[in-house]
Coordinates of C-alpha atoms and ligand atoms in Angstrom, one line a residue:
X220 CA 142.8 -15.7 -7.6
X221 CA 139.8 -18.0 -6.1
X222 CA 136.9 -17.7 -8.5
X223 CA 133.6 -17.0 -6.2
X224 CA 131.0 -19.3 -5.6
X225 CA 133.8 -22.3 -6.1
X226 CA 132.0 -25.2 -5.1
X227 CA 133.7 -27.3 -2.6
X228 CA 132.2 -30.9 -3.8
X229 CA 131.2 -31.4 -7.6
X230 CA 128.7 -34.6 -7.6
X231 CA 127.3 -36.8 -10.8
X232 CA 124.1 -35.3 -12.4
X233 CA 121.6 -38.4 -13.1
X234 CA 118.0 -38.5 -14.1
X235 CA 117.8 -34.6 -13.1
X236 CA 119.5 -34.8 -9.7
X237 CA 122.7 -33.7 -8.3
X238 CA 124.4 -37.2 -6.5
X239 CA 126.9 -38.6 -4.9
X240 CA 128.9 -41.5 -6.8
X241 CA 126.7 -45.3 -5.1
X242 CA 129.8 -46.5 -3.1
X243 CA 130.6 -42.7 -1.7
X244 CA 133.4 -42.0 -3.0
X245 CA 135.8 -38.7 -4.0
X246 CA 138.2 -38.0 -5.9
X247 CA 140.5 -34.4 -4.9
X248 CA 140.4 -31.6 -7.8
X249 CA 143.3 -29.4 -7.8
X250 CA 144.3 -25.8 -9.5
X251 CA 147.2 -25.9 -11.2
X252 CA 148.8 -22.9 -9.6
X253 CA 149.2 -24.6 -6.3
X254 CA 148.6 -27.8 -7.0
X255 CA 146.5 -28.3 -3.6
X256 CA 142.5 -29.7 -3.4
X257 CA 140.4 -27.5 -3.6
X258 CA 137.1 -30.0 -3.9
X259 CA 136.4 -33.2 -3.8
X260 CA 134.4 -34.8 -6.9
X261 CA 131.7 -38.0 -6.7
X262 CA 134.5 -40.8 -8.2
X263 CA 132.1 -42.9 -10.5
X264 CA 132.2 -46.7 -11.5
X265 CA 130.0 -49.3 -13.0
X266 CA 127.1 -48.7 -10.5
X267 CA 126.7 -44.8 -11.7
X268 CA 127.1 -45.6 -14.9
X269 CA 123.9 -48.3 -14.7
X270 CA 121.8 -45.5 -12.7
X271 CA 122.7 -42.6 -15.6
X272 CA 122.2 -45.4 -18.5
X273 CA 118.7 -46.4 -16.8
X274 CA 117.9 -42.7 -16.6
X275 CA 118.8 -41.8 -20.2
X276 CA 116.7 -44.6 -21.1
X277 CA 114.0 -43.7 -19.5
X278 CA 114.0 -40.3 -21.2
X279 CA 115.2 -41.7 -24.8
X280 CA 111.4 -42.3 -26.4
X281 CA 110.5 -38.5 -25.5
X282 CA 113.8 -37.0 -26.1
X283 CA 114.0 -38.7 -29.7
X284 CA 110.0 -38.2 -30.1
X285 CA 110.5 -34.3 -30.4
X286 CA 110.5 -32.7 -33.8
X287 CA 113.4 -31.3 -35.2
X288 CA 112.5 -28.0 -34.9
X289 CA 111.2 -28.4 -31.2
X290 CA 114.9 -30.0 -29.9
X291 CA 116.4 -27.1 -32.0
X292 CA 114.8 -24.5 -29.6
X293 CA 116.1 -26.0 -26.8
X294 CA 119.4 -25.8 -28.4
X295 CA 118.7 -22.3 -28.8
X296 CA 118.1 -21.9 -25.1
X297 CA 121.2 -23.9 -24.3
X298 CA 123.8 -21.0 -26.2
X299 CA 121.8 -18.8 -24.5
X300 CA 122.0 -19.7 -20.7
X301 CA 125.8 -20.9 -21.8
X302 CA 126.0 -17.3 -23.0
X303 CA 124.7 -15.5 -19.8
X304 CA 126.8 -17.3 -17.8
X305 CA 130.4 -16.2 -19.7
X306 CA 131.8 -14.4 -16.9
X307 CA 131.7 -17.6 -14.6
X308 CA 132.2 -20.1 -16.7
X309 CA 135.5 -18.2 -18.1
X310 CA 136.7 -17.9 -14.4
X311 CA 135.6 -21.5 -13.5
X312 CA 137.7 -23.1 -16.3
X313 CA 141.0 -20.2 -16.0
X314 CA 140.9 -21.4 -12.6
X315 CA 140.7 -25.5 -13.0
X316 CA 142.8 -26.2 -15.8
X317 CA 145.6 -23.1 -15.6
X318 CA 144.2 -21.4 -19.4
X319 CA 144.9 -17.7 -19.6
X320 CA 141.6 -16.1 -18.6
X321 CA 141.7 -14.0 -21.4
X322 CA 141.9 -17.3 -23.5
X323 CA 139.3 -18.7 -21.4
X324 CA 136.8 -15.8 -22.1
X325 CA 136.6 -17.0 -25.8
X326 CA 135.3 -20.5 -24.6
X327 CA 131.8 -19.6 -23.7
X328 CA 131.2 -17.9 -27.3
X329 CA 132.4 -20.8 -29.0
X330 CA 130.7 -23.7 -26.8
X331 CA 127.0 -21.3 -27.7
X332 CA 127.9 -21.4 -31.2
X333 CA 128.2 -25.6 -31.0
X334 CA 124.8 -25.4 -30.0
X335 CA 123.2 -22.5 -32.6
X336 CA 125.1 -24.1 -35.3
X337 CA 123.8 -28.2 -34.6
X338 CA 120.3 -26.6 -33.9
X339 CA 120.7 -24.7 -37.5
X340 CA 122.0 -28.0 -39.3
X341 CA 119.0 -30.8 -37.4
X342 CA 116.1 -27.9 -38.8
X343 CA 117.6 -28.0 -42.3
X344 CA 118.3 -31.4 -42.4
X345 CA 116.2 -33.5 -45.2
X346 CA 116.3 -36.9 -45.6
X347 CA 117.0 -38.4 -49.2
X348 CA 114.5 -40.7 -51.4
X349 CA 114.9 -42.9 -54.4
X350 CA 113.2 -43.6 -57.2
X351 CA 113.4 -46.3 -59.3
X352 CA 111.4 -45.5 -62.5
X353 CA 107.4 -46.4 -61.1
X354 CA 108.3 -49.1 -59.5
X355 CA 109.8 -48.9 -56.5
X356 CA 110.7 -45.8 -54.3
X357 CA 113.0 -46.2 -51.5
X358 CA 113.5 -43.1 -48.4
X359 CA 115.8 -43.1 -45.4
X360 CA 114.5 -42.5 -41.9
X361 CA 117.9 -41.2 -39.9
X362 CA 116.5 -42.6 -36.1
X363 CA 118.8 -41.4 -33.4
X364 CA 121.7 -43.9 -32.2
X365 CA 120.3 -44.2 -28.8
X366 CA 122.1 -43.8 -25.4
X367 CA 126.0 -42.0 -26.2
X368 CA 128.8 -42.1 -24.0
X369 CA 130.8 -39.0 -24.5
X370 CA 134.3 -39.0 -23.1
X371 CA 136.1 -35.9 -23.4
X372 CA 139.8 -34.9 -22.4
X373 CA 141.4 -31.6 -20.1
X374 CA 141.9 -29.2 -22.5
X375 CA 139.5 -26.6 -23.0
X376 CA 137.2 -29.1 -21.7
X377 CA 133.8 -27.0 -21.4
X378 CA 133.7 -25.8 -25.2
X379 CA 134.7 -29.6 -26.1
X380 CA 131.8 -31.1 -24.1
X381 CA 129.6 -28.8 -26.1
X382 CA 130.9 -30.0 -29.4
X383 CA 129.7 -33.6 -28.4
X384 CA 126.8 -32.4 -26.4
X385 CA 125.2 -30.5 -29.0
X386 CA 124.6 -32.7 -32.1
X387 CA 124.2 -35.9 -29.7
X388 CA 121.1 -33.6 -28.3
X389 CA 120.1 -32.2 -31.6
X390 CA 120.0 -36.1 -32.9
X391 CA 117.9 -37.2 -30.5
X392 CA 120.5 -39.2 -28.5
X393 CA 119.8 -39.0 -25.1
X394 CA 123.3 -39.4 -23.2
X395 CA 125.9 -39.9 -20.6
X396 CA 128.9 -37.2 -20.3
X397 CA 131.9 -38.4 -18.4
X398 CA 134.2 -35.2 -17.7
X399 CA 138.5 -35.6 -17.7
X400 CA 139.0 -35.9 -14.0
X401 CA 141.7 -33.4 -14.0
X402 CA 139.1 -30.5 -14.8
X403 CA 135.5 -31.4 -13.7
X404 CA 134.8 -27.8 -12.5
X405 CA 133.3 -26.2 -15.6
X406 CA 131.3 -29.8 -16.4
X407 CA 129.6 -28.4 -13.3
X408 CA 127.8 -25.6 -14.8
X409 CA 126.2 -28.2 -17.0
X410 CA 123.5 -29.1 -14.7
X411 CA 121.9 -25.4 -13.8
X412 CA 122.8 -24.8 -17.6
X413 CA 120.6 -27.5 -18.9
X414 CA 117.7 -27.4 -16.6
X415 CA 117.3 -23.7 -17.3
X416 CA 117.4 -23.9 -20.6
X417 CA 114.6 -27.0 -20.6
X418 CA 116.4 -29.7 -20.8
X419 CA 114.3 -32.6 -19.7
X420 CA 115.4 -35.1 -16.8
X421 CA 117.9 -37.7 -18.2
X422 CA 118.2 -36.9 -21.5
X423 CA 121.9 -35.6 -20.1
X424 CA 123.5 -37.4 -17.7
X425 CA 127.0 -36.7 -16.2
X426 CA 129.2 -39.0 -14.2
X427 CA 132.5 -38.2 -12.8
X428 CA 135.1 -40.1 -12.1
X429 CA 138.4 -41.6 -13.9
X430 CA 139.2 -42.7 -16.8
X431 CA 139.9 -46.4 -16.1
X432 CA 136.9 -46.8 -13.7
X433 CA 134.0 -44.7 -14.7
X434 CA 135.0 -44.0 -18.4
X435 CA 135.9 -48.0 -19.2
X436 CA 132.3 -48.6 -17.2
X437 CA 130.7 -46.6 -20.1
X438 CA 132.8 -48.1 -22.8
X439 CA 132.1 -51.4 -21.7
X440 CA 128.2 -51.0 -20.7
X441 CA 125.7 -53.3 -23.2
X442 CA 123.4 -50.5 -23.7
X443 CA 125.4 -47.7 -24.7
X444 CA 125.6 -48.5 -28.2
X445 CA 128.4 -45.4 -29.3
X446 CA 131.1 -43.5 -28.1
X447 CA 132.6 -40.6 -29.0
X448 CA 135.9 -39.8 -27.8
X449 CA 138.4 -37.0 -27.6
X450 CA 142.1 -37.8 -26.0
X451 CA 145.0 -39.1 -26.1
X452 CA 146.0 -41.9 -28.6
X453 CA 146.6 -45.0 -26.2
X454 CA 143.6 -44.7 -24.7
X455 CA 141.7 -44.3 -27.8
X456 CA 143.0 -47.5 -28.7
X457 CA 142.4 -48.9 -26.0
X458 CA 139.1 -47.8 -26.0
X459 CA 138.4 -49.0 -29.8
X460 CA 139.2 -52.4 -28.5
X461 CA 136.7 -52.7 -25.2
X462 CA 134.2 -51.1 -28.0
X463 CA 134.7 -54.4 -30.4
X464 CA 133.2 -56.3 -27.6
X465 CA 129.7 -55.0 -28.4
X466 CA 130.3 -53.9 -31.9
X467 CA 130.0 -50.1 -31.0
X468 CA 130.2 -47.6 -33.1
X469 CA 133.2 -45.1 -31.9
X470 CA 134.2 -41.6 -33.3
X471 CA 138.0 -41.2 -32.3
X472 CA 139.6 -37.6 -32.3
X473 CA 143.1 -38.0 -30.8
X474 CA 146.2 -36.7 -30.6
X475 CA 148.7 -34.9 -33.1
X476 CA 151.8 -33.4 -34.1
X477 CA 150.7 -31.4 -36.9
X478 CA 153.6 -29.6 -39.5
X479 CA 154.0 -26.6 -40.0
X480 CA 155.7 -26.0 -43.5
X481 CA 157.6 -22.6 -44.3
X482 CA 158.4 -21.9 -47.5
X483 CA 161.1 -18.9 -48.4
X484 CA 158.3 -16.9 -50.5
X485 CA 155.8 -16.9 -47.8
X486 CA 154.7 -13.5 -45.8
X487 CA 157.2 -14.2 -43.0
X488 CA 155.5 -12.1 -40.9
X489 CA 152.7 -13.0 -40.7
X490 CA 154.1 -17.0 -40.8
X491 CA 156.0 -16.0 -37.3
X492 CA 152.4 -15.0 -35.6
X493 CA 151.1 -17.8 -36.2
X494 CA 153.2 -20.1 -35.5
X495 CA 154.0 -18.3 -31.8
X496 CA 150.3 -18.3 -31.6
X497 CA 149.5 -21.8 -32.9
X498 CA 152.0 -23.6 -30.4
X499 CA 151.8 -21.5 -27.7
X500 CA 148.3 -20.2 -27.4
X501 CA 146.3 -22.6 -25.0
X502 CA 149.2 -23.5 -22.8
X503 CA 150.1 -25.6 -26.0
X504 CA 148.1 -28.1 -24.9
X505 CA 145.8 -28.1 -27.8
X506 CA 145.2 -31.2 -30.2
X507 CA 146.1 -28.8 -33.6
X508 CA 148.9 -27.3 -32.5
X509 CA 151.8 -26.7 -35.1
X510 CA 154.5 -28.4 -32.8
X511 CA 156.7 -29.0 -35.7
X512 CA 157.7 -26.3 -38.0
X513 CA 159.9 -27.1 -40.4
X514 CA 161.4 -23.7 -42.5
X515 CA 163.5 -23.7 -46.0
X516 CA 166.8 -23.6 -45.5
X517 CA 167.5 -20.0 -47.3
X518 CA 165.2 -18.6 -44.4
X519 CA 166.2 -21.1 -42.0
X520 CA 168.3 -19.3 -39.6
X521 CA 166.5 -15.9 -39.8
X522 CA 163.6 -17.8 -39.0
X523 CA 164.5 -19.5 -36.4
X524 CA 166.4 -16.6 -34.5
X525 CA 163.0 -14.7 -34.2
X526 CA 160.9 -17.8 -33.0
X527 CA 163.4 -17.7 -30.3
X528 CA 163.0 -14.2 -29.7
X529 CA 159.1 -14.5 -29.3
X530 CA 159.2 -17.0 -27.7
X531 CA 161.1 -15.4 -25.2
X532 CA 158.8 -13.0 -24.9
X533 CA 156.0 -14.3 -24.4
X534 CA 154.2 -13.6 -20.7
X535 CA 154.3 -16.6 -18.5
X536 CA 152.0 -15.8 -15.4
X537 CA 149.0 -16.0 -13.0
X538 CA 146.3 -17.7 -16.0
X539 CA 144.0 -15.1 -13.4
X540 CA 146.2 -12.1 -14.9
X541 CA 144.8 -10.9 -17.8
X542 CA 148.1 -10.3 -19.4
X543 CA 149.3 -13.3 -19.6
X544 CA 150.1 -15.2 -22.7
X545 CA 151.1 -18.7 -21.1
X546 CA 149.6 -19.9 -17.9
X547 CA 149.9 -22.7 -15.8
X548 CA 149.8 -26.6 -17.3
X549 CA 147.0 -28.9 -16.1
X550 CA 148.0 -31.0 -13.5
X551 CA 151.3 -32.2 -11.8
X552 CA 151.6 -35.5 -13.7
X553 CA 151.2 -33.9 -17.1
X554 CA 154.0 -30.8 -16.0
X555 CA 156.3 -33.5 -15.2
X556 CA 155.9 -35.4 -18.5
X557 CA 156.4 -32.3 -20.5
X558 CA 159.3 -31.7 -18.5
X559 CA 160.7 -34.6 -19.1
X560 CA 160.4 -33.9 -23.0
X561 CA 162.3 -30.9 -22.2
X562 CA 165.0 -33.1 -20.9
X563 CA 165.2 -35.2 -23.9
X564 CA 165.2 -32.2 -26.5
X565 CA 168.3 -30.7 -24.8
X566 CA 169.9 -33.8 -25.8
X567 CA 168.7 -34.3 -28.8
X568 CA 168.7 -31.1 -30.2
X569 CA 169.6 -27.1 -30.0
X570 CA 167.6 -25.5 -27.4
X571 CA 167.3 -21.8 -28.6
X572 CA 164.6 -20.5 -26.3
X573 CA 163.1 -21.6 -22.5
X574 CA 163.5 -25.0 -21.2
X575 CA 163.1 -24.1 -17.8
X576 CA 160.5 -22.6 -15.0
X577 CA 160.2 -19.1 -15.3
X578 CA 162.5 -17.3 -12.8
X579 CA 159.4 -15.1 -11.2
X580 CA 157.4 -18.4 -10.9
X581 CA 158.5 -20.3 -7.7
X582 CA 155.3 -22.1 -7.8
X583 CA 152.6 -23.8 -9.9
X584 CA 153.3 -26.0 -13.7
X585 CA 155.1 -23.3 -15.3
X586 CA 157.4 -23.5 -18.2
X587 CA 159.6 -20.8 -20.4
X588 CA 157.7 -21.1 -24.2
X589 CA 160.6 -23.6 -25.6
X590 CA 162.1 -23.8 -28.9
X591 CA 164.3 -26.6 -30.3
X592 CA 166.3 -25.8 -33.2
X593 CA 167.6 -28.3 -36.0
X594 CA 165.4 -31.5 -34.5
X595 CA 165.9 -34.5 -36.7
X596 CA 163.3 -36.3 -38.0
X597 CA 164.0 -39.6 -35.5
X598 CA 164.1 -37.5 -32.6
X599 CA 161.5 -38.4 -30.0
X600 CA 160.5 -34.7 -29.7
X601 CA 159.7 -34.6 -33.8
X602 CA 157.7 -37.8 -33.4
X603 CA 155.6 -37.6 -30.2
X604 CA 153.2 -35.6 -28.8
X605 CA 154.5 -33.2 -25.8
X606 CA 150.8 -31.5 -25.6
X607 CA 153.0 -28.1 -24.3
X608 CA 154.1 -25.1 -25.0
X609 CA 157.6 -26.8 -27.0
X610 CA 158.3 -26.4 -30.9
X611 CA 160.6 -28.5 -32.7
X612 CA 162.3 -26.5 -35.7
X613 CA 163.8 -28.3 -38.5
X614 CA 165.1 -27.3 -41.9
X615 CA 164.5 -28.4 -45.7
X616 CA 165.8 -28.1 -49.0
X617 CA 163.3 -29.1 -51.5
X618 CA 159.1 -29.2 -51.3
X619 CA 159.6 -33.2 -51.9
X620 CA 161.8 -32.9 -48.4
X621 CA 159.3 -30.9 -46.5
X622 CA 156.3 -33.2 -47.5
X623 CA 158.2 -36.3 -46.3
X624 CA 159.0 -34.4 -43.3
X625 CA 155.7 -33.6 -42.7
X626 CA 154.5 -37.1 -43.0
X627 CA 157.6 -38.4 -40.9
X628 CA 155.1 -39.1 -37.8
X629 CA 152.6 -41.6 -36.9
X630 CA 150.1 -38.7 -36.6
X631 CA 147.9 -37.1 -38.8
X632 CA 145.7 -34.1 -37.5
X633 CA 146.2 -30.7 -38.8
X634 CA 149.0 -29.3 -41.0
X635 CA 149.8 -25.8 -41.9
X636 CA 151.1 -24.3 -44.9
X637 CA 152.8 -20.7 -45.7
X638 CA 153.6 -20.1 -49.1
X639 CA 152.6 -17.3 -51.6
X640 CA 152.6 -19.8 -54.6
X641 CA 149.1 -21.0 -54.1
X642 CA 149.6 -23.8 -56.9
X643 CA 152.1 -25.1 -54.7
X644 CA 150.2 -24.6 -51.2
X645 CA 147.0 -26.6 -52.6
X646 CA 149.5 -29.5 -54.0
X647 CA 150.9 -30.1 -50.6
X648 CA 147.4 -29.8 -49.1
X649 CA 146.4 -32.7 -51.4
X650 CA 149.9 -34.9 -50.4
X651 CA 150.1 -34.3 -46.8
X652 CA 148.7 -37.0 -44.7
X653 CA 146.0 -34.7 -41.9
X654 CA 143.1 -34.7 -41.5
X655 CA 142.8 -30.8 -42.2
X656 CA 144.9 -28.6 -43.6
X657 CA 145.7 -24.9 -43.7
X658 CA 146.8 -22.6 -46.4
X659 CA 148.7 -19.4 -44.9
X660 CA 146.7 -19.0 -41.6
X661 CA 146.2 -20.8 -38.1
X662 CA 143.5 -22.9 -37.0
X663 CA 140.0 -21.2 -38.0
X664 CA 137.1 -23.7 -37.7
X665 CA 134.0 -23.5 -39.9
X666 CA 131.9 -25.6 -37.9
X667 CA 130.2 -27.1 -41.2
X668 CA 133.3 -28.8 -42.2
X669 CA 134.6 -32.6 -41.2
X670 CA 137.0 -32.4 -37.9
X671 CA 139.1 -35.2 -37.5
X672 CA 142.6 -37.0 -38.6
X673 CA 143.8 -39.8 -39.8
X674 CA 146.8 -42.5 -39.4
X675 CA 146.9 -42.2 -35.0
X676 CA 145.1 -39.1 -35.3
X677 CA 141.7 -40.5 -35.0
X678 CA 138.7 -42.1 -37.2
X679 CA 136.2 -40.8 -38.1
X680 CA 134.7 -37.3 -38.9
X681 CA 132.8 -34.9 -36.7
X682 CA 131.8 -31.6 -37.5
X683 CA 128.7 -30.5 -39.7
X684 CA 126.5 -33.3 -41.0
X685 CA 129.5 -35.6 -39.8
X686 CA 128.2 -35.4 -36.9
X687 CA 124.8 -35.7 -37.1
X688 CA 125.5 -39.4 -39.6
X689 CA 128.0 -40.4 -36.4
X690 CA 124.8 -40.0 -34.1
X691 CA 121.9 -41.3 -36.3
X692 CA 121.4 -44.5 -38.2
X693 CA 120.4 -44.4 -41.4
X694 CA 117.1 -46.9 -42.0
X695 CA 115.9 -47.7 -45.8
X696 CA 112.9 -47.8 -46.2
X697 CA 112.1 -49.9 -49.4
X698 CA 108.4 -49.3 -51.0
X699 CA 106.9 -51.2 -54.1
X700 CA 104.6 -49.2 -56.4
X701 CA 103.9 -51.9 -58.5
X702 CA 103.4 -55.6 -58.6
X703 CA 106.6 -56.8 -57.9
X704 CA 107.8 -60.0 -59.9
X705 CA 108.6 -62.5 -57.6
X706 CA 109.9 -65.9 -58.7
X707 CA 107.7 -68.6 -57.6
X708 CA 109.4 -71.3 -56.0
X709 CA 107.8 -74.2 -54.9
X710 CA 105.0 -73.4 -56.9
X711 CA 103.0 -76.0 -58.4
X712 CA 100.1 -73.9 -60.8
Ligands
NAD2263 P1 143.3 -39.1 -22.0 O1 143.2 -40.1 -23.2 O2 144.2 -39.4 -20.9 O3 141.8 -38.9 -21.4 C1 140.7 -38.5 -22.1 C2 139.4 -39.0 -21.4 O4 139.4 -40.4 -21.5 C3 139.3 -38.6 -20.0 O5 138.0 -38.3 -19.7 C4 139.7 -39.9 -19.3 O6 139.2 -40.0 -18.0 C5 139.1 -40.9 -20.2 N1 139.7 -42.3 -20.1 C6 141.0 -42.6 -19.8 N2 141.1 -44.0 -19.8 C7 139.9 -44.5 -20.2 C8 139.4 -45.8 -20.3 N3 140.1 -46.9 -20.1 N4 138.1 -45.9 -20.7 C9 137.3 -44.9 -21.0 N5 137.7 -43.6 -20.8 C10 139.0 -43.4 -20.4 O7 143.6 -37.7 -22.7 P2 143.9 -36.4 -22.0 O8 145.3 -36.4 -21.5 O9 142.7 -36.0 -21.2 O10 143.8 -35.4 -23.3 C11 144.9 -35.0 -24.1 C12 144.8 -35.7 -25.4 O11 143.6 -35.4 -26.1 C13 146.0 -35.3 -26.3 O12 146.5 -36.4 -26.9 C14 145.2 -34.4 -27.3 O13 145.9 -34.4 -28.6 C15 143.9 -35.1 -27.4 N6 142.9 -34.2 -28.0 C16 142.5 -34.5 -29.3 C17 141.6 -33.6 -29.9 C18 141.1 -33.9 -31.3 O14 140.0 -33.4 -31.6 N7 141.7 -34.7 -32.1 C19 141.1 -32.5 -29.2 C20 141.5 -32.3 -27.9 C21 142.5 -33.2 -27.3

């Protein structure tokens, strides 16, 4: 189903205006149902990037000059308009990137929240002093970065943009957005959303465009002195080393293949749910997803057996029809790679559930929710990323064996642990190697907390003041109260 009011070009927002990208150029956006262009977006590179850099300049000194508490009303204003325009917005991004719409509708809520939350967090924020005795006291000024380049990736991009957006605003950063190309559509609700709610000209900035032409253009631009980045590991990477060149600072949330570890005294039950709903919700194309579950062996088989049966059952559809479970992956490109995954489990291991296109779907990136029984720890769909709706399952004996399992990867995000002996839940939590852990339940953010992972998973932490030290610099400020003693070289008297 064709959202209304789908726009048929999607252009660069600079200095307050809607623009074409300098040399003219497109790039086609496609739906993931039938994979056909359905606009063309402005296909940015270095000369956009210099036009939204000299415009978030030009608004930096009044952007950063507000108080606090003035920025945090606009914030306010933001989650509002972000609010009022649910419906759309939910219909906009269903549409572009092939997520459920009933998984969709959750994104607005959560994006207005980013920006409440940051608002909340730059009000309350003090700054710390130091005293030494009478003699000296010493206070830290936080002073916004200065221009950030946010790069964000396909998946659930709208409510990720916020999470960058809204402490980058509520710092006083004044910024430059640059959108996944394979879903620009929601990033185009940005512009009306901003301007209603007040933001000024420049402070946000948005250029389209790809990765390697107008994403490396902001990574490598002298005057954009920090980016933050959500995607995939290689180009994170990639993108740590362009940064090096000007010394930037860089906040790096990437990939993962985060554990999921089952013990035999665990509510079962409730294990199952969330497991079928941590790997398949979002098209399993979500950065925290449990893709590895590995189960003690006395509940092994049982365990296994009813993955497969739920995941059977789980709807594969229109991601318009509001009863579907699993809709359609992003783009062409990233079907066929998590196909080709697919390919490789069924050699590598004992496909118990999907592995093919739905039947009913002729059309469109579809796949059956897959599960891969008795995956060994070398196999390449245990170690990388498939960003899908495909579990690997894997047996243990001993809680030794399940934490080396869990650590068996290069990654480092999430991991989740069921168990009803909580000594033993919080002494995994304290040996697995994530970023975040856990204890008997899915993925529930608390927006104070640090977000991030470690080993390929990322550096750095966002999330709560995180956030707001990733987007200010910390100056001290060093005052004497006394005469200070100063030794008095050269001195002849
Ligand atoms: P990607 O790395 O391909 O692209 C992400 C963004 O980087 C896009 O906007 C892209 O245009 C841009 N980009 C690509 N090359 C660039 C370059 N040379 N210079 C500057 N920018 C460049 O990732 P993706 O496929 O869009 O996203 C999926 C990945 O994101 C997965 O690996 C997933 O785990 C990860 N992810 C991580 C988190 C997290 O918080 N850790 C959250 C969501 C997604």
């Amino acid at each position: 189903m064709t959202p209304e009011n789908l726009p048929s070009t999607i252009r660069h927002w600079i200095g307050g205006e809607l623009v074409d990208a300098a040399d003219g150029r497109t790039f086609d956006v496609c739906d993931p149902v039938s994979n056909t262009a359905y606009a063309q977006a402005a296909r940015g590179a270095a000369a956009d990037v210099d036009r939204a850099v000299a415009a978030a300049r030009a608004a930096f000194a009044g952007w950063a000059g507000l108080s606090n508490r003035a920025r945090a009303n606009v914030l306010y204003h933001i989650a509002d308009v972000v609010e009022a325009r649910h419906g759309r917005l939910a219909l906009f991004e269903s549409y572009d990137s092939g997520l459920p719409i009933t998984q969709a509708k959750g994104q607005a809520r959560r994006a207005a929240e980013n920006f409440r939350y940051f608002a909340d967090v730059i009000v309350a924020l003090g700054e710390e002093a130091f005293r030494q005795g009478e003699e000296q006291f010493s206070y830290v000024v936080r002073q916004p970065v200065g221009i950030a380049g946010l790069i964000t990736p396909w998946n659930t991009p709208f409510m990720l943009e916020s999470w960058k957006l809204a402490p980058a605003l509520a710092s006083g950063c004044t910024l430059i957005l640059k959108p996944a190309e394979w879903t620009p559509l929601s990033a185009s609700l940005w512009p009306e959303i901003l301007a209603e709610a007040g933001v000024p000209a420049g402070v946000v900035n948005i250029v389209h465009g790809i990765g390697k032409e107008a994403g490396q253009a902001l990574v490598d631009h002298p005057d954009v002195p920090l980016i933050s980045f959500t995607g995939s590991t290689d180009t994170g990477r990639h993108i740590v080393r362009s940064s090096a060149q000007h010394l930037k600072t860089t906040s790096m949330e990437l990939g993962g293949k985060s554990p999921v570890v089952v013990f035999a005294d665990a509510d079962l039950e409730a294990a199952l749910d969330s497991v079928v709903f941590s790997v398949f919700s979002l098209n399993g194309e979500r950065c925290t997803a449990g893709s590895r579950v590995l189960v003690e062996r006395s509940v092994y088989e049982e365990f296994t057996r009813r993955l497969a049966e739920r995941a059977a059952n789980v709807r594969v559809g229109l991601p318009s029809d509001p009863v579907t479970e699993v809709g359609a992956l992003v783009h062409p490109e990233h079907y066929a790679r998590v196909l080709n995954y697919v390919e490789i489990g069924k050699k590598e291991a004992r496909l118990v559930a999907g592995g093919e296109r739905p039947a009913h779907l002729s059309e469109g990136n579809y796949l059956q929710p897959t599960v891969f029984a008795d995956v060994d720890r070398d196999a390449r769909i245990f170690q990388e990323e498939i960003f899908g709706p495909v579990v690997a399952v894997a047996p243990f004996d001993e809680e030794a064996e399940a934490v080396e399992l869990a650590n068996a990867t290069q990654y480092g995000l999430a991991a989740y642990i069921w168990t009803s002996d909580l000594k033993r839940g919080h002494r995994i939590a304290h040996t697995v190697e994530s970023g975040m852990v856990w204890i008997n339940s899915h993925n529930v953010r608390d927006l104070r907390t640090p977000f991030g992972g470690v080993k390929a998973s990322g550096v750095g932490r966002e999330g709560g003041v995180h956030s707001i030290d990733f987007y200010t610099e910390s100056k001290i400020v060093h005052v004497a109260l006394t005469e200070v003693h100063t030794p008095r070289f050269g001195a002849t008297s």
